[in-house]
Amino acid sequence: MTRKFSYESSFDYYFSPYMKQLTIFTGAYTETVSGDLKGHGGGLTIFSLSQKAGLLRELHQSYVRNAAYLCISTDRRFLFTFEEVLKTKAPQLRSYKITDEGLHPINAVPICGGLPCHIQFLEQEQKVAIACYETGNVLFFPVNEQGAVQQASEEACLIGTGSNPFRQEGPHAHMCIPEPGAHKIFVPNLGADEISVLSPNKKYQETTKIKMPAGSGPRHLCFHPELPYAFVSEELKGRLTMLKRTKGAWHWIGACVTIKDLPTNGDASASALKISPEGKHLYMGIRSNHTIAHFSFDAHQEKLHLNAMVPTMGKTPRDFDLSSDGKWLVVANQDSDDLVLFERDQENGKLEFIKQFAGPKSISCVKIVD
């Protein structure tokens, strides 16, 4: 039986040392983005989730138009987000200072692109990188010591088309993630079935393309924490696939895992992808059937295995996050207005439904700070 819990608004336990809890930062759609992608949320919200008491408390909310994704600086002092709107609506990058009272606005700068969809803080460069879906470009914004973002200092523009005329009519940058231990940024190009690798040569430029299966629509990517593997969620096909680094070069090695009974016309709608801290389990959101797909990874045989399709108890799991110890997983169901807590077995990776919290509206991004 599904257990639903509403949440209450309070600052009482924000970063409290007296109760074991998770602090959850979320972004949400506040209005129509384009087509049938729309929302009625509040922008940025901070929640405190007490695992022991089973309470979700709203600590702070800051209205930001379509704050669809966010990132937090490594020292946890600053938060960065953007407005996911078309280029004609002039999106902005916004920075905030994280305080005991919530989020304090620092500044905002324009984004020269359309439908920004992913943001990444680059600690070594002290920059924020943003991938823009509509315009297929990646922008880099310097950040000063006070957390203020500067005008974009560099830009990398992707190219290409794919076999799906409705979703792959041009380049669509969908994520920008740094390769661990290397000065490279990996960018899934959903519109061209490629992973673009950006390398700094005074400025970031595309130096390599990793070809993916035709019509796959790569969306998100994560790296194995220790071994030379990376994993890619294929949004259009709803598959999980694998890359390997050999002699310094990355290439696709297949090992696709196809989930049965998903739409075959490009509407499988895979979403977020996460890997467990030890690298043995992966979790991929599937919006078309409202589940989290749980996979295990066998490094010796270079194989992926689908273990379970876990219902998220709501509609459209657009994003989720794992706690740093891998014990908890929080899912945002965008179209049923709820957050759902799962406990993860750290031995076999299985997810156990704990509680569903009704109320948080149109959540599109979840970040756990613990």
Short mmCIF file of N, CA and C in Angstrom, two decimals, residues 13 59 61 70 72 88 141 206 214 258 310 330:
data_model
loop_
_atom_site.label_atom_id
_atom_site.label_comp_id
_atom_site.label_asym_id
_atom_site.label_seq_id
_atom_site.Cartn_x
_atom_site.Cartn_y
_atom_site.Cartn_z
N TYR A 13 14.89 22.65 11.58
CA TYR A 13 15.93 21.63 11.57
C TYR A 13 16.94 21.82 10.45
N LEU A 59 12.07 24.31 3.91
CA LEU A 59 12.87 25.28 4.64
C LEU A 59 12.91 26.65 3.98
N GLN A 61 12.08 28.79 -0.07
CA GLN A 61 11.74 28.77 -1.49
C GLN A 61 12.07 30.12 -2.11
N LEU A 70 20.10 22.53 -11.23
CA LEU A 70 20.95 23.33 -10.35
C LEU A 70 22.23 22.57 -10.04
N ILE A 72 25.74 22.88 -7.05
CA ILE A 72 26.23 23.49 -5.83
C ILE A 72 27.75 23.44 -5.84
N THR A 88 14.55 33.06 -27.41
CA THR A 88 13.81 34.31 -27.62
C THR A 88 13.29 34.92 -26.32
N PHE A 141 31.09 29.97 -17.72
CA PHE A 141 30.97 31.24 -17.01
C PHE A 141 31.93 31.25 -15.82
N GLU A 206 35.72 21.19 -29.10
CA GLU A 206 35.45 19.78 -29.35
C GLU A 206 36.67 19.15 -30.02
N ALA A 214 22.47 4.66 -33.84
CA ALA A 214 21.55 5.55 -34.55
C ALA A 214 20.19 5.59 -33.85
N THR A 258 18.34 -3.49 -23.25
CA THR A 258 17.05 -3.02 -23.74
C THR A 258 15.96 -3.43 -22.77
N VAL A 310 11.63 -0.59 -10.84
CA VAL A 310 11.05 -0.20 -9.56
C VAL A 310 10.05 0.94 -9.78
N VAL A 330 16.30 9.58 -3.57
CA VAL A 330 15.11 10.44 -3.58
C VAL A 330 14.74 10.72 -5.03
#
